[in-house]
Short mmCIF file of N, CA, C and O and ligand atoms in Angstrom, two decimals:
data_model
loop_
_atom_site.label_atom_id
_atom_site.label_comp_id
_atom_site.label_asym_id
_atom_site.label_seq_id
_atom_site.Cartn_x
_atom_site.Cartn_y
_atom_site.Cartn_z
N GLU W 1 24.35 25.75 -5.72
CA GLU W 1 23.73 24.61 -6.02
C GLU W 1 22.46 24.60 -5.14
O GLU W 1 22.41 25.20 -4.15
N ARG W 2 21.27 24.05 -5.80
CA ARG W 2 20.01 24.08 -5.04
C ARG W 2 19.93 23.29 -3.86
O ARG W 2 20.61 22.20 -3.58
N LYS W 3 19.17 24.03 -2.89
CA LYS W 3 18.95 23.21 -1.53
C LYS W 3 18.08 22.03 -1.72
O LYS W 3 17.19 22.10 -2.68
N CYS W 4 18.20 21.12 -0.73
CA CYS W 4 17.33 20.02 -0.74
C CYS W 4 16.40 19.88 0.54
O CYS W 4 17.11 19.53 1.46
N ILE W 5 15.25 20.13 0.42
CA ILE W 5 14.49 19.93 1.75
C ILE W 5 13.44 18.66 1.11
O ILE W 5 12.87 18.77 0.11
N LEU W 6 13.27 17.76 2.13
CA LEU W 6 12.58 16.64 1.73
C LEU W 6 11.04 16.74 1.58
O LEU W 6 10.36 15.84 1.07
N THR W 7 10.50 17.68 2.21
CA THR W 7 8.96 18.03 1.99
C THR W 7 8.52 17.89 0.60
O THR W 7 9.09 18.45 -0.37
N GLY W 8 7.35 17.24 0.42
CA GLY W 8 6.93 17.02 -0.90
C GLY W 8 6.39 15.59 -1.21
O GLY W 8 6.55 14.62 -0.43
N ASP W 9 6.16 15.33 -2.57
CA ASP W 9 5.66 14.14 -3.08
C ASP W 9 6.94 13.30 -3.67
O ASP W 9 7.53 13.89 -4.68
N TRP W 10 7.37 12.11 -3.55
CA TRP W 10 8.33 11.41 -4.09
C TRP W 10 7.93 9.98 -4.62
O TRP W 10 6.98 9.43 -4.04
N GLN W 11 8.42 9.45 -5.72
CA GLN W 11 8.26 8.19 -6.12
C GLN W 11 9.42 7.39 -6.29
O GLN W 11 10.42 7.97 -6.92
N ASN W 12 9.60 6.18 -6.10
CA ASN W 12 10.69 5.37 -6.19
C ASN W 12 10.73 4.52 -7.43
O ASN W 12 9.73 4.40 -8.23
N ASP W 13 11.90 3.69 -7.67
CA ASP W 13 11.90 2.88 -8.71
C ASP W 13 11.07 1.59 -8.80
O ASP W 13 10.90 1.00 -9.81
N LEU W 14 10.43 1.35 -7.51
CA LEU W 14 9.38 0.30 -7.67
C LEU W 14 8.03 0.81 -7.87
O LEU W 14 7.09 0.06 -7.78
N GLY W 15 7.82 2.10 -7.95
CA GLY W 15 6.67 2.79 -8.15
C GLY W 15 5.84 3.15 -6.75
O GLY W 15 4.74 3.44 -6.73
N SER W 16 6.63 2.93 -5.74
CA SER W 16 6.13 3.39 -4.33
C SER W 16 6.19 5.01 -4.14
O SER W 16 6.91 5.49 -4.69
N ASN W 17 5.08 5.50 -3.40
CA ASN W 17 5.02 6.82 -3.49
C ASN W 17 5.12 7.38 -1.98
O ASN W 17 4.59 6.43 -1.09
N MET W 18 5.75 8.49 -1.77
CA MET W 18 5.66 8.93 -0.29
C MET W 18 5.54 10.40 -0.36
O MET W 18 5.77 11.17 -1.25
N THR W 19 4.74 10.97 0.69
CA THR W 19 4.40 12.21 1.07
C THR W 19 5.18 12.66 2.33
O THR W 19 4.79 12.05 3.31
N ILE W 20 6.09 13.74 2.16
CA ILE W 20 6.79 14.11 3.32
C ILE W 20 6.12 15.33 3.75
O ILE W 20 6.14 16.39 2.79
N SER W 21 5.61 15.60 4.85
CA SER W 21 5.08 16.96 5.29
C SER W 21 6.29 17.83 5.77
O SER W 21 7.31 17.53 5.85
N ALA W 22 5.93 18.92 6.26
CA ALA W 22 6.91 19.99 6.67
C ALA W 22 8.20 19.54 7.37
O ALA W 22 7.88 18.73 8.47
N VAL W 23 9.30 19.77 7.17
CA VAL W 23 10.39 19.58 8.01
C VAL W 23 10.56 20.69 8.92
O VAL W 23 10.81 21.78 8.50
N ASN W 24 10.71 20.39 10.11
CA ASN W 24 10.72 21.32 11.26
C ASN W 24 12.29 21.98 11.21
O ASN W 24 13.12 21.35 10.77
N GLY W 25 12.58 22.98 12.17
CA GLY W 25 13.77 23.52 12.26
C GLY W 25 14.82 22.54 12.83
O GLY W 25 16.05 22.80 12.53
N ALA W 26 14.49 21.47 13.48
CA ALA W 26 15.48 20.63 13.97
C ALA W 26 15.72 19.50 12.83
O ALA W 26 16.65 18.52 13.08
N GLY W 27 15.08 19.61 11.72
CA GLY W 27 15.11 18.62 10.68
C GLY W 27 14.11 17.34 10.95
O GLY W 27 14.33 16.52 9.92
N GLN W 28 13.19 17.46 11.78
CA GLN W 28 12.39 16.31 11.99
C GLN W 28 11.33 16.22 11.11
O GLN W 28 10.77 17.42 10.74
N PHE W 29 10.73 15.05 10.72
CA PHE W 29 9.64 15.16 9.60
C PHE W 29 8.71 13.92 9.86
O PHE W 29 9.17 12.98 10.37
N SER W 30 7.57 13.96 9.37
CA SER W 30 6.65 12.78 9.25
C SER W 30 6.13 12.86 7.83
O SER W 30 6.20 13.73 7.14
N GLY W 31 5.28 11.69 7.71
CA GLY W 31 4.85 11.57 6.22
C GLY W 31 4.07 10.35 6.18
O GLY W 31 3.84 9.50 7.09
N LEU W 32 3.62 10.01 4.83
CA LEU W 32 2.93 8.93 4.55
C LEU W 32 3.57 8.06 3.43
O LEU W 32 4.10 8.77 2.62
N TYR W 33 3.40 6.79 3.54
CA TYR W 33 4.13 6.09 2.49
C TYR W 33 3.07 4.87 1.91
O TYR W 33 2.54 4.24 2.74
N LEU W 34 2.96 4.80 0.68
CA LEU W 34 2.27 3.95 -0.14
C LEU W 34 3.23 2.97 -0.97
O LEU W 34 3.77 3.37 -2.01
N THR W 35 3.33 1.78 -0.40
CA THR W 35 4.37 0.89 -1.05
C THR W 35 3.55 0.25 -2.33
O THR W 35 2.27 -0.01 -2.34
N ALA W 36 4.26 0.16 -3.45
CA ALA W 36 3.68 -0.72 -4.41
C ALA W 36 3.95 -2.12 -4.22
O ALA W 36 3.15 -2.76 -5.18
N VAL W 37 4.67 -2.49 -3.41
CA VAL W 37 4.99 -3.92 -3.32
C VAL W 37 4.91 -4.41 -1.80
O VAL W 37 4.97 -3.57 -0.99
N SER W 38 4.84 -5.67 -1.67
CA SER W 38 4.76 -6.16 -0.31
C SER W 38 5.35 -7.58 -0.26
O SER W 38 5.11 -8.16 -1.07
N ALA W 39 6.00 -7.92 1.04
CA ALA W 39 6.43 -9.25 1.22
C ALA W 39 5.43 -10.10 1.79
O ALA W 39 5.47 -11.38 2.01
N THR W 40 4.27 -9.50 2.15
CA THR W 40 3.08 -10.16 2.54
C THR W 40 2.08 -10.42 1.56
O THR W 40 2.02 -9.72 0.47
N GLU W 41 1.01 -10.96 1.95
CA GLU W 41 -0.19 -11.22 1.05
C GLU W 41 -1.48 -10.27 1.45
O GLU W 41 -2.50 -10.21 0.92
N LYS W 42 -1.20 -9.44 2.38
CA LYS W 42 -2.04 -8.58 2.93
C LYS W 42 -2.32 -7.41 2.06
O LYS W 42 -1.43 -6.93 1.41
N PRO W 43 -3.58 -6.80 2.02
CA PRO W 43 -3.85 -5.65 1.20
C PRO W 43 -2.90 -4.61 1.68
O PRO W 43 -2.73 -4.23 2.94
N ILE W 44 -2.48 -3.98 0.77
CA ILE W 44 -1.41 -2.74 1.11
C ILE W 44 -2.41 -1.44 1.63
O ILE W 44 -3.32 -1.16 1.00
N LEU W 45 -2.03 -0.77 2.84
CA LEU W 45 -2.39 0.43 3.18
C LEU W 45 -1.40 1.44 3.30
O LEU W 45 -0.15 1.01 3.53
N VAL W 46 -1.82 2.69 3.32
CA VAL W 46 -1.00 3.98 3.49
C VAL W 46 -0.30 3.64 4.84
O VAL W 46 -1.27 3.39 5.74
N SER W 47 0.89 3.92 5.05
CA SER W 47 1.53 3.91 6.31
C SER W 47 2.28 5.01 6.88
O SER W 47 2.91 5.80 5.93
N PRO W 48 2.46 5.13 8.13
CA PRO W 48 3.15 6.37 8.53
C PRO W 48 4.66 6.33 8.67
O PRO W 48 5.34 5.18 8.67
N LEU W 49 5.26 7.51 8.27
CA LEU W 49 6.73 7.40 8.28
C LEU W 49 7.25 8.55 9.41
O LEU W 49 6.51 9.60 9.28
N ASN W 50 8.38 8.44 9.85
CA ASN W 50 8.93 9.32 10.78
C ASN W 50 10.38 9.36 10.41
O ASN W 50 11.01 8.30 10.53
N GLY W 51 11.01 10.71 10.38
CA GLY W 51 12.51 10.61 10.35
C GLY W 51 13.14 11.99 10.52
O GLY W 51 12.54 12.79 11.11
N SER W 52 14.30 12.24 10.16
CA SER W 52 15.07 13.43 10.24
C SER W 52 16.15 13.50 9.11
O SER W 52 16.47 12.66 8.72
N GLN W 53 16.42 14.90 8.95
CA GLN W 53 17.50 15.30 7.89
C GLN W 53 18.34 16.25 8.44
O GLN W 53 17.78 17.05 9.35
N HIS W 54 19.55 16.36 8.03
CA HIS W 54 20.46 17.58 8.27
C HIS W 54 19.99 18.85 7.76
O HIS W 54 19.63 18.84 6.51
N VAL W 55 19.77 19.94 8.51
CA VAL W 55 19.32 21.10 8.00
C VAL W 55 20.44 22.23 8.05
O VAL W 55 20.42 23.46 7.79
N ASP W 56 21.43 21.74 8.83
CA ASP W 56 22.49 22.67 9.00
C ASP W 56 23.32 22.97 7.69
O ASP W 56 23.85 24.26 7.56
N ASN W 57 23.42 21.97 6.86
CA ASN W 57 24.01 22.30 5.58
C ASN W 57 23.16 21.50 4.56
O ASN W 57 23.23 20.37 4.24
N LEU W 58 22.44 22.53 3.68
CA LEU W 58 21.20 21.81 2.88
C LEU W 58 21.76 21.32 1.43
O LEU W 58 20.89 20.77 0.71
N GLU W 59 23.05 21.40 1.41
CA GLU W 59 23.55 21.09 0.07
C GLU W 59 23.85 19.42 0.20
O GLU W 59 24.65 19.10 1.02
N HIS W 60 23.10 18.61 -0.45
CA HIS W 60 23.07 17.20 -0.40
C HIS W 60 23.07 16.62 0.99
O HIS W 60 24.04 15.79 1.49
N PRO W 61 22.03 17.02 1.66
CA PRO W 61 21.85 16.56 3.01
C PRO W 61 21.66 14.93 3.19
O PRO W 61 20.98 14.37 2.33
N THR W 62 22.07 14.48 4.24
CA THR W 62 21.65 12.84 4.56
C THR W 62 20.51 12.90 5.23
O THR W 62 20.16 14.01 6.04
N PHE W 63 19.78 11.93 5.51
CA PHE W 63 18.50 11.69 6.18
C PHE W 63 18.27 10.25 6.56
O PHE W 63 19.02 9.32 6.05
N GLY W 64 17.37 10.11 7.52
CA GLY W 64 16.81 8.78 7.64
C GLY W 64 15.40 8.75 8.15
O GLY W 64 15.01 9.75 8.61
N PHE W 65 14.66 7.63 7.92
CA PHE W 65 13.28 7.65 8.33
C PHE W 65 12.82 6.08 8.44
O PHE W 65 13.53 5.35 7.78
N THR W 66 11.81 6.09 9.40
CA THR W 66 11.29 4.65 9.61
C THR W 66 9.81 4.56 9.05
O THR W 66 9.12 5.47 9.29
N VAL W 67 9.43 3.49 8.59
CA VAL W 67 8.01 3.32 8.20
C VAL W 67 7.47 2.17 8.86
O VAL W 67 8.21 0.95 8.91
N LYS W 68 6.63 2.44 9.77
CA LYS W 68 5.81 1.41 10.43
C LYS W 68 4.78 1.01 9.80
O LYS W 68 3.56 1.62 9.65
N TRP W 69 4.85 -0.14 9.00
CA TRP W 69 3.72 -0.85 8.17
C TRP W 69 2.52 -0.91 8.97
O TRP W 69 2.37 -1.60 9.99
N SER W 70 1.44 -0.28 8.48
CA SER W 70 0.06 -0.44 9.22
C SER W 70 -0.79 -1.45 8.68
O SER W 70 -1.76 -2.00 9.50
N PHE W 71 -0.13 -2.39 7.75
CA PHE W 71 -0.94 -3.55 7.37
C PHE W 71 -0.12 -4.99 7.70
O PHE W 71 -0.64 -5.92 7.16
N SER W 72 1.03 -4.76 8.12
CA SER W 72 1.79 -5.99 8.40
C SER W 72 2.57 -5.61 9.83
O SER W 72 2.55 -4.71 10.40
N ASP W 73 3.24 -6.89 10.21
CA ASP W 73 4.11 -6.67 11.43
C ASP W 73 5.48 -6.18 11.15
O ASP W 73 6.34 -6.14 12.19
N SER W 74 5.73 -5.68 9.98
CA SER W 74 6.97 -5.32 9.61
C SER W 74 7.37 -3.95 9.78
O SER W 74 6.49 -3.03 10.14
N THR W 75 8.81 -3.67 9.85
CA THR W 75 9.15 -2.23 9.98
C THR W 75 10.50 -2.18 8.85
O THR W 75 11.22 -2.94 8.62
N THR W 76 10.46 -0.94 8.11
CA THR W 76 11.49 -0.63 7.23
C THR W 76 12.10 0.70 7.70
O THR W 76 11.54 1.57 8.06
N VAL W 77 13.42 0.74 7.78
CA VAL W 77 14.22 1.92 8.03
C VAL W 77 14.99 2.26 6.56
O VAL W 77 15.49 1.33 6.06
N PHE W 78 15.00 3.46 6.30
CA PHE W 78 15.70 3.88 5.04
C PHE W 78 16.67 5.09 5.72
O PHE W 78 16.51 5.77 6.42
N VAL W 79 17.95 5.02 4.98
CA VAL W 79 18.73 6.17 5.02
C VAL W 79 19.29 6.39 3.62
O VAL W 79 19.18 5.71 2.66
N GLY W 80 19.55 7.69 3.57
CA GLY W 80 19.81 8.13 2.29
C GLY W 80 20.39 9.54 2.15
O GLY W 80 20.69 10.28 3.21
N GLN W 81 20.45 10.02 1.08
CA GLN W 81 21.09 11.37 0.73
C GLN W 81 20.57 12.08 -0.41
O GLN W 81 19.97 11.28 -1.48
N CYS W 82 20.11 13.35 -0.36
CA CYS W 82 19.40 14.26 -1.51
C CYS W 82 20.50 14.74 -2.38
O CYS W 82 21.52 15.34 -1.73
N PHE W 83 20.41 14.40 -3.77
CA PHE W 83 21.45 14.96 -4.71
C PHE W 83 20.62 15.90 -5.59
O PHE W 83 19.35 15.38 -5.97
N THR W 84 21.19 16.89 -6.16
CA THR W 84 20.54 17.78 -7.19
C THR W 84 21.62 17.80 -8.36
O THR W 84 22.70 18.09 -8.20
N ASP W 85 20.87 17.45 -9.52
CA ASP W 85 21.75 17.63 -10.82
C ASP W 85 21.95 18.99 -11.30
O ASP W 85 21.35 19.97 -10.77
N ASP W 86 22.61 19.15 -12.43
CA ASP W 86 22.62 20.53 -12.95
C ASP W 86 21.53 21.21 -13.20
O ASP W 86 21.44 22.48 -13.49
N HIS W 87 20.50 20.36 -13.56
CA HIS W 87 19.04 21.23 -13.95
C HIS W 87 18.22 21.36 -12.65
O HIS W 87 17.09 21.70 -12.84
N GLY W 88 18.78 21.08 -11.53
CA GLY W 88 18.06 21.37 -10.21
C GLY W 88 17.15 20.09 -10.03
O GLY W 88 16.42 20.14 -9.01
N LYS W 89 17.20 19.09 -10.83
CA LYS W 89 16.37 17.71 -10.46
C LYS W 89 17.00 17.02 -9.38
O LYS W 89 18.19 16.71 -9.11
N GLU W 90 15.93 16.69 -8.31
CA GLU W 90 16.47 16.17 -7.11
C GLU W 90 16.33 14.61 -7.08
O GLU W 90 15.28 14.06 -7.73
N THR W 91 17.23 13.90 -6.50
CA THR W 91 16.97 12.46 -6.39
C THR W 91 17.34 12.01 -5.01
O THR W 91 18.27 12.69 -4.48
N LEU W 92 16.69 11.14 -4.36
CA LEU W 92 17.07 10.65 -3.10
C LEU W 92 17.65 9.16 -3.35
O LEU W 92 16.98 8.18 -3.81
N GLN W 93 18.82 9.01 -2.87
CA GLN W 93 19.56 7.91 -3.04
C GLN W 93 19.34 7.13 -1.77
O GLN W 93 19.95 7.70 -0.85
N THR W 94 18.88 6.06 -1.67
CA THR W 94 18.49 5.27 -0.44
C THR W 94 18.97 3.93 -0.26
O THR W 94 19.04 3.07 -1.36
N MET W 95 19.16 3.49 0.89
CA MET W 95 19.20 2.13 1.14
C MET W 95 18.31 1.65 2.39
O MET W 95 17.99 2.65 3.15
N TRP W 96 17.70 0.56 2.37
CA TRP W 96 16.77 0.31 3.33
C TRP W 96 17.08 -1.04 3.92
O TRP W 96 17.55 -1.95 3.43
N LEU W 97 16.46 -1.24 5.17
CA LEU W 97 16.46 -2.68 5.86
C LEU W 97 14.97 -2.82 6.09
O LEU W 97 14.30 -2.14 6.64
N LEU W 98 14.35 -4.02 5.70
CA LEU W 98 13.18 -4.43 6.04
C LEU W 98 13.15 -5.71 6.89
O LEU W 98 13.74 -6.56 6.72
N ARG W 99 12.52 -5.48 8.23
CA ARG W 99 12.47 -6.33 9.20
C ARG W 99 11.08 -7.01 9.19
O ARG W 99 10.10 -6.28 9.22
N VAL W 100 10.99 -8.15 8.88
CA VAL W 100 9.70 -8.97 8.93
C VAL W 100 9.68 -9.58 10.33
O VAL W 100 10.72 -9.93 10.78
N LYS W 101 8.45 -9.95 10.83
CA LYS W 101 8.30 -10.71 12.08
C LYS W 101 8.72 -12.16 11.94
O LYS W 101 8.01 -12.79 11.42
N ALA W 102 9.76 -12.54 12.58
CA ALA W 102 10.01 -13.97 12.73
C ALA W 102 9.16 -14.83 13.82
O ALA W 102 8.87 -14.10 14.86
N LYS W 103 8.82 -15.85 13.30
CA LYS W 103 7.87 -16.67 14.13
C LYS W 103 8.65 -17.11 15.54
O LYS W 103 7.91 -17.08 16.75
N SER W 104 9.82 -17.35 15.48
CA SER W 104 10.62 -17.54 16.59
C SER W 104 11.92 -17.24 16.28
O SER W 104 12.38 -16.87 15.19
N MET W 105 12.98 -17.38 17.43
CA MET W 105 14.38 -16.98 17.07
C MET W 105 15.10 -17.66 16.31
O MET W 105 15.96 -17.40 15.62
N ASP W 106 14.48 -19.12 15.99
CA ASP W 106 15.14 -19.85 15.06
C ASP W 106 15.07 -19.26 13.68
O ASP W 106 16.02 -19.65 12.75
N ASP W 107 14.13 -18.25 13.45
CA ASP W 107 13.82 -17.81 12.10
C ASP W 107 14.41 -16.48 11.91
O ASP W 107 14.38 -15.70 11.00
N ASN W 108 15.23 -16.11 13.15
CA ASN W 108 15.68 -14.71 13.10
C ASN W 108 16.72 -14.39 11.94
O ASN W 108 16.79 -13.27 11.27
N TRP W 109 17.48 -15.35 11.48
CA TRP W 109 18.43 -15.23 10.43
C TRP W 109 17.89 -14.79 9.10
O TRP W 109 18.50 -14.09 8.41
N LYS W 110 16.75 -14.99 9.01
CA LYS W 110 16.07 -14.70 7.64
C LYS W 110 15.07 -13.51 7.59
O LYS W 110 14.27 -13.29 6.60
N ALA W 111 15.09 -12.85 8.79
CA ALA W 111 14.01 -11.84 8.94
C ALA W 111 14.38 -10.48 8.47
O ALA W 111 13.44 -9.45 8.66
N THR W 112 15.65 -10.27 8.08
CA THR W 112 15.91 -8.78 7.61
C THR W 112 16.41 -8.86 6.17
O THR W 112 17.45 -9.78 5.86
N THR W 113 15.78 -8.08 5.15
CA THR W 113 16.30 -7.96 3.90
C THR W 113 16.84 -6.47 3.75
O THR W 113 16.44 -5.64 4.51
N VAL W 114 17.60 -6.26 2.74
CA VAL W 114 18.35 -5.19 2.49
C VAL W 114 18.17 -4.82 1.07
O VAL W 114 18.05 -5.57 0.25
N GLY W 115 17.98 -3.41 0.63
CA GLY W 115 18.02 -3.07 -0.79
C GLY W 115 18.21 -1.62 -0.92
O GLY W 115 18.58 -0.89 -0.05
N THR W 116 18.07 -1.10 -2.13
CA THR W 116 18.47 0.31 -2.52
C THR W 116 17.10 0.72 -3.21
O THR W 116 16.34 -0.17 -3.97
N ASN W 117 16.77 2.08 -3.07
CA ASN W 117 15.76 2.47 -3.77
C ASN W 117 16.04 4.01 -4.18
O ASN W 117 16.84 4.66 -3.46
N VAL W 118 15.88 4.50 -5.38
CA VAL W 118 15.94 5.88 -5.88
C VAL W 118 14.71 6.55 -5.95
O VAL W 118 13.76 5.99 -6.52
N PHE W 119 14.59 7.60 -5.31
CA PHE W 119 13.31 8.56 -5.41
C PHE W 119 13.47 9.80 -6.09
O PHE W 119 14.67 10.46 -6.01
N THR W 120 12.47 10.07 -7.00
CA THR W 120 12.50 11.40 -7.45
C THR W 120 11.18 12.20 -7.34
O THR W 120 10.16 11.37 -6.92
N ARG W 121 11.21 13.37 -7.41
CA ARG W 121 10.14 14.26 -6.88
C ARG W 121 9.05 14.20 -8.00
O ARG W 121 9.24 14.27 -9.09
N ILE W 122 7.64 13.98 -7.41
CA ILE W 122 6.49 13.88 -8.53
C ILE W 122 5.37 14.64 -7.85
O ILE W 122 5.57 15.30 -6.66
N LYS W 123 4.30 14.76 -8.77
CA LYS W 123 2.98 15.32 -8.23
C LYS W 123 2.15 14.04 -8.18
O LYS W 123 1.93 13.42 -9.17
N VAL W 124 1.52 13.82 -6.92
CA VAL W 124 0.89 12.52 -6.85
C VAL W 124 -0.60 12.99 -6.38
O VAL W 124 -0.84 14.03 -5.76
N GLN W 125 -1.38 11.98 -6.49
CA GLN W 125 -2.80 12.19 -5.91
C GLN W 125 -2.87 11.98 -4.46
O GLN W 125 -1.74 11.53 -3.78
N ASN W 126 -3.75 12.50 -3.86
CA ASN W 126 -3.83 12.60 -2.40
C ASN W 126 -3.92 11.14 -1.99
O ASN W 126 -4.69 10.23 -2.39
N MET W 127 -3.29 10.85 -0.80
CA MET W 127 -3.23 9.27 -0.25
C MET W 127 -4.36 9.42 0.93
O MET W 127 -4.19 9.91 1.81
C1 LIG P 1 5.71 -5.58 4.23
O1 LIG P 1 6.01 -6.15 3.27
O2 LIG P 1 5.45 -6.19 5.21
C2 LIG P 1 5.53 -4.15 4.17
C3 LIG P 1 5.81 -3.56 2.71
C4 LIG P 1 7.28 -3.49 2.62
C5 LIG P 1 7.77 -2.75 1.30
C6 LIG P 1 9.36 -2.57 0.95
S1 LIG P 1 10.12 -1.53 2.06
C7 LIG P 1 11.52 -1.47 0.96
C8 LIG P 1 11.11 -1.53 -0.37
N1 LIG P 1 10.76 -0.34 -1.00
C9 LIG P 1 9.57 -0.09 -1.18
O3 LIG P 1 8.99 0.96 -1.58
N2 LIG P 1 8.68 -0.94 -0.74
C10 LIG P 1 9.62 -2.21 -0.48
#
């Protein structure tokens, strides 16, 4: 089965793009995320991501990364796993938690949302 290293360009089911740069020997990586949607009214900007993946066993590795949104006060964490089908096509099956900034602790209960995203590898324009 084909190995899965996260380095490269990916697009998810919302149309968001991310570019992950080289994964180091410890499995750590950084990258850039351009979301297609936002919970805010602010203009969307490319935002940095940082994460790590298992590199000890590259068959269907699990990973996680954090996006620190550069245009809002929010933070998103993604966890996921890379799968390869019989034709070598890779998909990242992920779940995320999006934390928006609550005005006060009274609003804490509504400050975190959860969802899923599926990413496939693409060739994208430079961000
Ligand atoms: C914000 O709204 O403050 C920042 C943008 C959040 C975008 C979310 S993160 C989870 C989901 N997956 C995406 O690709 N975009 C949305």
